[in-house]
JSON list of C-alpha atoms in Angstrom, two decimals:
[
{"chain": "A", "resi": 732, "resn": "MET", "atom": "CA", "xyz": [-8.18, 11.22, -45.97]},
{"chain": "A", "resi": 733, "resn": "THR", "atom": "CA", "xyz": [-10.17, 13.97, -44.40]},
{"chain": "A", "resi": 734, "resn": "PHE", "atom": "CA", "xyz": [-11.26, 14.26, -40.75]},
{"chain": "A", "resi": 735, "resn": "PRO", "atom": "CA", "xyz": [-15.04, 13.94, -40.44]},
{"chain": "A", "resi": 736, "resn": "LEU", "atom": "CA", "xyz": [-15.87, 17.38, -38.87]},
{"chain": "A", "resi": 737, "resn": "SER", "atom": "CA", "xyz": [-19.39, 16.07, -39.53]},
{"chain": "A", "resi": 738, "resn": "THR", "atom": "CA", "xyz": [-19.07, 14.15, -36.36]},
{"chain": "A", "resi": 739, "resn": "LEU", "atom": "CA", "xyz": [-19.51, 17.23, -34.44]},
{"chain": "A", "resi": 740, "resn": "LYS", "atom": "CA", "xyz": [-22.97, 18.32, -33.50]},
{"chain": "A", "resi": 741, "resn": "GLU", "atom": "CA", "xyz": [-24.20, 21.35, -35.06]},
{"chain": "A", "resi": 742, "resn": "ASP", "atom": "CA", "xyz": [-24.02, 23.32, -31.76]},
{"chain": "A", "resi": 743, "resn": "GLU", "atom": "CA", "xyz": [-20.67, 22.15, -31.05]},
{"chain": "A", "resi": 744, "resn": "TYR", "atom": "CA", "xyz": [-19.38, 23.10, -34.46]},
{"chain": "A", "resi": 745, "resn": "SER", "atom": "CA", "xyz": [-20.95, 26.51, -33.97]},
{"chain": "A", "resi": 746, "resn": "GLU", "atom": "CA", "xyz": [-19.34, 26.96, -30.57]},
{"chain": "A", "resi": 747, "resn": "LEU", "atom": "CA", "xyz": [-15.93, 25.85, -31.96]},
{"chain": "A", "resi": 748, "resn": "LEU", "atom": "CA", "xyz": [-16.27, 28.47, -34.98]},
{"chain": "A", "resi": 749, "resn": "ASP", "atom": "CA", "xyz": [-17.39, 31.26, -32.41]},
{"chain": "A", "resi": 750, "resn": "GLY", "atom": "CA", "xyz": [-14.35, 30.63, -30.32]},
{"chain": "A", "resi": 751, "resn": "ILE", "atom": "CA", "xyz": [-12.01, 30.64, -33.22]},
{"chain": "A", "resi": 752, "resn": "LYS", "atom": "CA", "xyz": [-13.70, 33.88, -34.49]},
{"chain": "A", "resi": 753, "resn": "ASP", "atom": "CA", "xyz": [-13.16, 35.44, -31.08]},
{"chain": "A", "resi": 754, "resn": "ILE", "atom": "CA", "xyz": [-9.51, 34.56, -30.99]},
{"chain": "A", "resi": 755, "resn": "LEU", "atom": "CA", "xyz": [-8.87, 36.14, -34.41]},
{"chain": "A", "resi": 756, "resn": "LYS", "atom": "CA", "xyz": [-10.92, 39.16, -33.55]},
{"chain": "A", "resi": 757, "resn": "GLU", "atom": "CA", "xyz": [-9.04, 39.69, -30.42]},
{"chain": "A", "resi": 758, "resn": "CYS", "atom": "CA", "xyz": [-5.71, 38.92, -31.61]},
{"chain": "A", "resi": 759, "resn": "TYR", "atom": "CA", "xyz": [-5.78, 40.50, -35.08]},
{"chain": "A", "resi": 760, "resn": "GLN", "atom": "CA", "xyz": [-8.46, 43.20, -34.70]},
{"chain": "A", "resi": 761, "resn": "VAL", "atom": "CA", "xyz": [-10.45, 41.89, -37.62]},
{"chain": "A", "resi": 762, "resn": "THR", "atom": "CA", "xyz": [-14.21, 42.04, -38.08]},
{"chain": "A", "resi": 763, "resn": "GLU", "atom": "CA", "xyz": [-16.55, 38.92, -37.66]},
{"chain": "A", "resi": 764, "resn": "TYR", "atom": "CA", "xyz": [-16.77, 38.70, -41.35]},
{"chain": "A", "resi": 765, "resn": "GLU", "atom": "CA", "xyz": [-13.15, 38.84, -41.95]},
{"chain": "A", "resi": 766, "resn": "ALA", "atom": "CA", "xyz": [-12.70, 36.11, -39.27]},
{"chain": "A", "resi": 767, "resn": "MET", "atom": "CA", "xyz": [-15.02, 33.88, -41.05]},
{"chain": "A", "resi": 768, "resn": "LEU", "atom": "CA", "xyz": [-13.23, 34.49, -44.29]},
{"chain": "A", "resi": 769, "resn": "VAL", "atom": "CA", "xyz": [-9.92, 33.30, -42.73]},
{"chain": "A", "resi": 770, "resn": "ILE", "atom": "CA", "xyz": [-11.38, 30.19, -41.19]},
{"chain": "A", "resi": 771, "resn": "HIS", "atom": "CA", "xyz": [-12.99, 29.36, -44.55]},
{"chain": "A", "resi": 772, "resn": "GLU", "atom": "CA", "xyz": [-9.66, 30.01, -46.23]},
{"chain": "A", "resi": 773, "resn": "GLY", "atom": "CA", "xyz": [-7.98, 27.65, -43.66]},
{"chain": "A", "resi": 774, "resn": "ASN", "atom": "CA", "xyz": [-10.33, 24.65, -44.19]},
{"chain": "A", "resi": 775, "resn": "GLU", "atom": "CA", "xyz": [-7.85, 22.87, -46.34]},
{"chain": "A", "resi": 776, "resn": "LYS", "atom": "CA", "xyz": [-4.96, 23.48, -43.86]},
{"chain": "A", "resi": 777, "resn": "THR", "atom": "CA", "xyz": [-7.12, 22.33, -41.01]},
{"chain": "A", "resi": 778, "resn": "GLN", "atom": "CA", "xyz": [-7.71, 19.09, -42.69]},
{"chain": "A", "resi": 779, "resn": "GLU", "atom": "CA", "xyz": [-3.74, 18.85, -43.10]},
{"chain": "A", "resi": 780, "resn": "LEU", "atom": "CA", "xyz": [-3.24, 19.45, -39.38]},
{"chain": "A", "resi": 781, "resn": "LEU", "atom": "CA", "xyz": [-6.00, 17.10, -38.38]},
{"chain": "A", "resi": 782, "resn": "LYS", "atom": "CA", "xyz": [-4.15, 14.20, -39.83]},
{"chain": "A", "resi": 783, "resn": "ASP", "atom": "CA", "xyz": [-1.57, 14.62, -36.91]},
{"chain": "A", "resi": 784, "resn": "TYR", "atom": "CA", "xyz": [-4.37, 13.90, -34.48]},
{"chain": "A", "resi": 785, "resn": "LEU", "atom": "CA", "xyz": [-5.79, 10.71, -36.19]},
{"chain": "A", "resi": 786, "resn": "PRO", "atom": "CA", "xyz": [-3.52, 8.22, -34.15]},
{"chain": "A", "resi": 787, "resn": "TYR", "atom": "CA", "xyz": [-5.00, 9.79, -30.98]},
{"chain": "A", "resi": 788, "resn": "ILE", "atom": "CA", "xyz": [-8.51, 9.56, -32.32]},
{"chain": "A", "resi": 789, "resn": "ASP", "atom": "CA", "xyz": [-8.03, 5.91, -33.21]},
{"chain": "A", "resi": 790, "resn": "SER", "atom": "CA", "xyz": [-6.86, 5.42, -29.70]},
{"chain": "A", "resi": 791, "resn": "ILE", "atom": "CA", "xyz": [-9.81, 7.17, -28.19]},
{"chain": "A", "resi": 792, "resn": "HIS", "atom": "CA", "xyz": [-12.07, 5.04, -30.33]},
{"chain": "A", "resi": 793, "resn": "LYS", "atom": "CA", "xyz": [-10.39, 1.68, -29.30]},
{"chain": "A", "resi": 794, "resn": "THR", "atom": "CA", "xyz": [-10.65, 2.83, -25.66]},
{"chain": "A", "resi": 795, "resn": "ILE", "atom": "CA", "xyz": [-14.45, 3.56, -25.85]},
{"chain": "A", "resi": 796, "resn": "CYS", "atom": "CA", "xyz": [-15.12, 0.38, -27.74]},
{"chain": "A", "resi": 797, "resn": "GLY", "atom": "CA", "xyz": [-13.00, -1.58, -24.96]},
{"chain": "A", "resi": 798, "resn": "ILE", "atom": "CA", "xyz": [-14.82, 0.08, -22.20]},
{"chain": "A", "resi": 799, "resn": "ARG", "atom": "CA", "xyz": [-18.24, -0.84, -23.73]},
{"chain": "A", "resi": 800, "resn": "ASP", "atom": "CA", "xyz": [-17.14, -4.53, -24.36]},
{"chain": "A", "resi": 801, "resn": "THR", "atom": "CA", "xyz": [-16.04, -4.71, -20.72]},
{"chain": "A", "resi": 802, "resn": "LEU", "atom": "CA", "xyz": [-19.34, -3.51, -19.60]},
{"chain": "A", "resi": 803, "resn": "GLU", "atom": "CA", "xyz": [-21.01, -6.02, -21.95]},
{"chain": "A", "resi": 804, "resn": "ASN", "atom": "CA", "xyz": [-18.92, -8.84, -20.60]},
{"chain": "A", "resi": 805, "resn": "HIS", "atom": "CA", "xyz": [-19.69, -7.72, -16.95]},
{"chain": "A", "resi": 806, "resn": "MET", "atom": "CA", "xyz": [-23.53, -7.73, -17.88]},
{"chain": "A", "resi": 807, "resn": "ASN", "atom": "CA", "xyz": [-23.32, -11.15, -19.43]},
{"chain": "A", "resi": 808, "resn": "LEU", "atom": "CA", "xyz": [-21.88, -12.49, -16.13]},
{"chain": "A", "resi": 809, "resn": "VAL", "atom": "CA", "xyz": [-24.90, -10.64, -14.33]},
{"chain": "A", "resi": 810, "resn": "PHE", "atom": "CA", "xyz": [-27.37, -12.45, -16.63]},
{"chain": "A", "resi": 811, "resn": "GLN", "atom": "CA", "xyz": [-25.73, -15.86, -15.87]},
{"chain": "A", "resi": 812, "resn": "GLU", "atom": "CA", "xyz": [-26.39, -15.35, -12.08]},
{"chain": "A", "resi": 813, "resn": "GLN", "atom": "CA", "xyz": [-29.35, -17.41, -11.06]},
{"chain": "A", "resi": 814, "resn": "GLU", "atom": "CA", "xyz": [-29.84, -16.06, -7.32]},
{"chain": "A", "resi": 815, "resn": "LEU", "atom": "CA", "xyz": [-31.65, -12.77, -7.27]},
{"chain": "A", "resi": 816, "resn": "PRO", "atom": "CA", "xyz": [-29.67, -11.12, -4.44]},
{"chain": "A", "resi": 817, "resn": "ASN", "atom": "CA", "xyz": [-26.53, -12.07, -6.20]},
{"chain": "A", "resi": 818, "resn": "LYS", "atom": "CA", "xyz": [-27.69, -10.88, -9.53]},
{"chain": "A", "resi": 819, "resn": "MET", "atom": "CA", "xyz": [-28.66, -7.56, -8.12]},
{"chain": "A", "resi": 820, "resn": "ILE", "atom": "CA", "xyz": [-25.39, -7.14, -6.31]},
{"chain": "A", "resi": 821, "resn": "TYR", "atom": "CA", "xyz": [-23.48, -8.07, -9.55]},
{"chain": "A", "resi": 822, "resn": "GLU", "atom": "CA", "xyz": [-25.39, -5.78, -11.62]},
{"chain": "A", "resi": 823, "resn": "ALA", "atom": "CA", "xyz": [-25.11, -2.86, -9.19]},
{"chain": "A", "resi": 824, "resn": "ALA", "atom": "CA", "xyz": [-21.37, -3.50, -9.14]},
{"chain": "A", "resi": 825, "resn": "ALA", "atom": "CA", "xyz": [-21.14, -3.76, -12.84]},
{"chain": "A", "resi": 826, "resn": "TRP", "atom": "CA", "xyz": [-22.87, -0.35, -13.44]},
{"chain": "A", "resi": 827, "resn": "HIS", "atom": "CA", "xyz": [-20.94, 1.33, -10.50]},
{"chain": "A", "resi": 828, "resn": "ALA", "atom": "CA", "xyz": [-17.60, 0.17, -12.11]},
{"chain": "A", "resi": 829, "resn": "PHE", "atom": "CA", "xyz": [-18.69, 1.18, -15.45]},
{"chain": "A", "resi": 830, "resn": "GLU", "atom": "CA", "xyz": [-19.99, 4.61, -14.49]},
{"chain": "A", "resi": 831, "resn": "SER", "atom": "CA", "xyz": [-16.84, 5.29, -12.27]},
{"chain": "A", "resi": 832, "resn": "VAL", "atom": "CA", "xyz": [-14.66, 4.58, -15.32]},
{"chain": "A", "resi": 833, "resn": "ARG", "atom": "CA", "xyz": [-17.04, 6.61, -17.71]},
{"chain": "A", "resi": 834, "resn": "CYS", "atom": "CA", "xyz": [-16.84, 9.59, -15.22]},
{"chain": "A", "resi": 835, "resn": "TYR", "atom": "CA", "xyz": [-13.21, 9.41, -14.88]},
{"chain": "A", "resi": 836, "resn": "TYR", "atom": "CA", "xyz": [-12.73, 9.21, -18.74]},
{"chain": "A", "resi": 837, "resn": "LYS", "atom": "CA", "xyz": [-15.10, 12.13, -19.40]},
{"chain": "A", "resi": 838, "resn": "SER", "atom": "CA", "xyz": [-13.27, 14.31, -16.83]},
{"chain": "A", "resi": 839, "resn": "THR", "atom": "CA", "xyz": [-9.98, 13.26, -18.13]},
{"chain": "A", "resi": 840, "resn": "VAL", "atom": "CA", "xyz": [-10.76, 13.93, -21.79]},
{"chain": "A", "resi": 841, "resn": "THR", "atom": "CA", "xyz": [-12.46, 17.39, -21.02]},
{"chain": "A", "resi": 842, "resn": "THR", "atom": "CA", "xyz": [-9.17, 18.61, -19.57]},
{"chain": "A", "resi": 843, "resn": "VAL", "atom": "CA", "xyz": [-7.35, 18.64, -22.87]}
]
């Protein structure tokens, strides 16, 4: 099984490669061309190493799905509410809770 590097956006992948090239150039005093050759030669090894991350990727995927499912459940409760003031309160609370969790998750994930 190979890790789908295609899930990265083009600009993200370019940024990733630029960072690796910079590390190689700084640590090993190689040219940009040589750094790209090293990265290309390491693609197979990269796929091997990425396998070690798959359990975490699965966990992240499950967490994201769980967060979305919880929001959907909360929104279903909102739609069941008949009284407009309560409906607005529930919807505001549902979005507030979701956005709080989303922001926490994003800030936690970016600290890796």
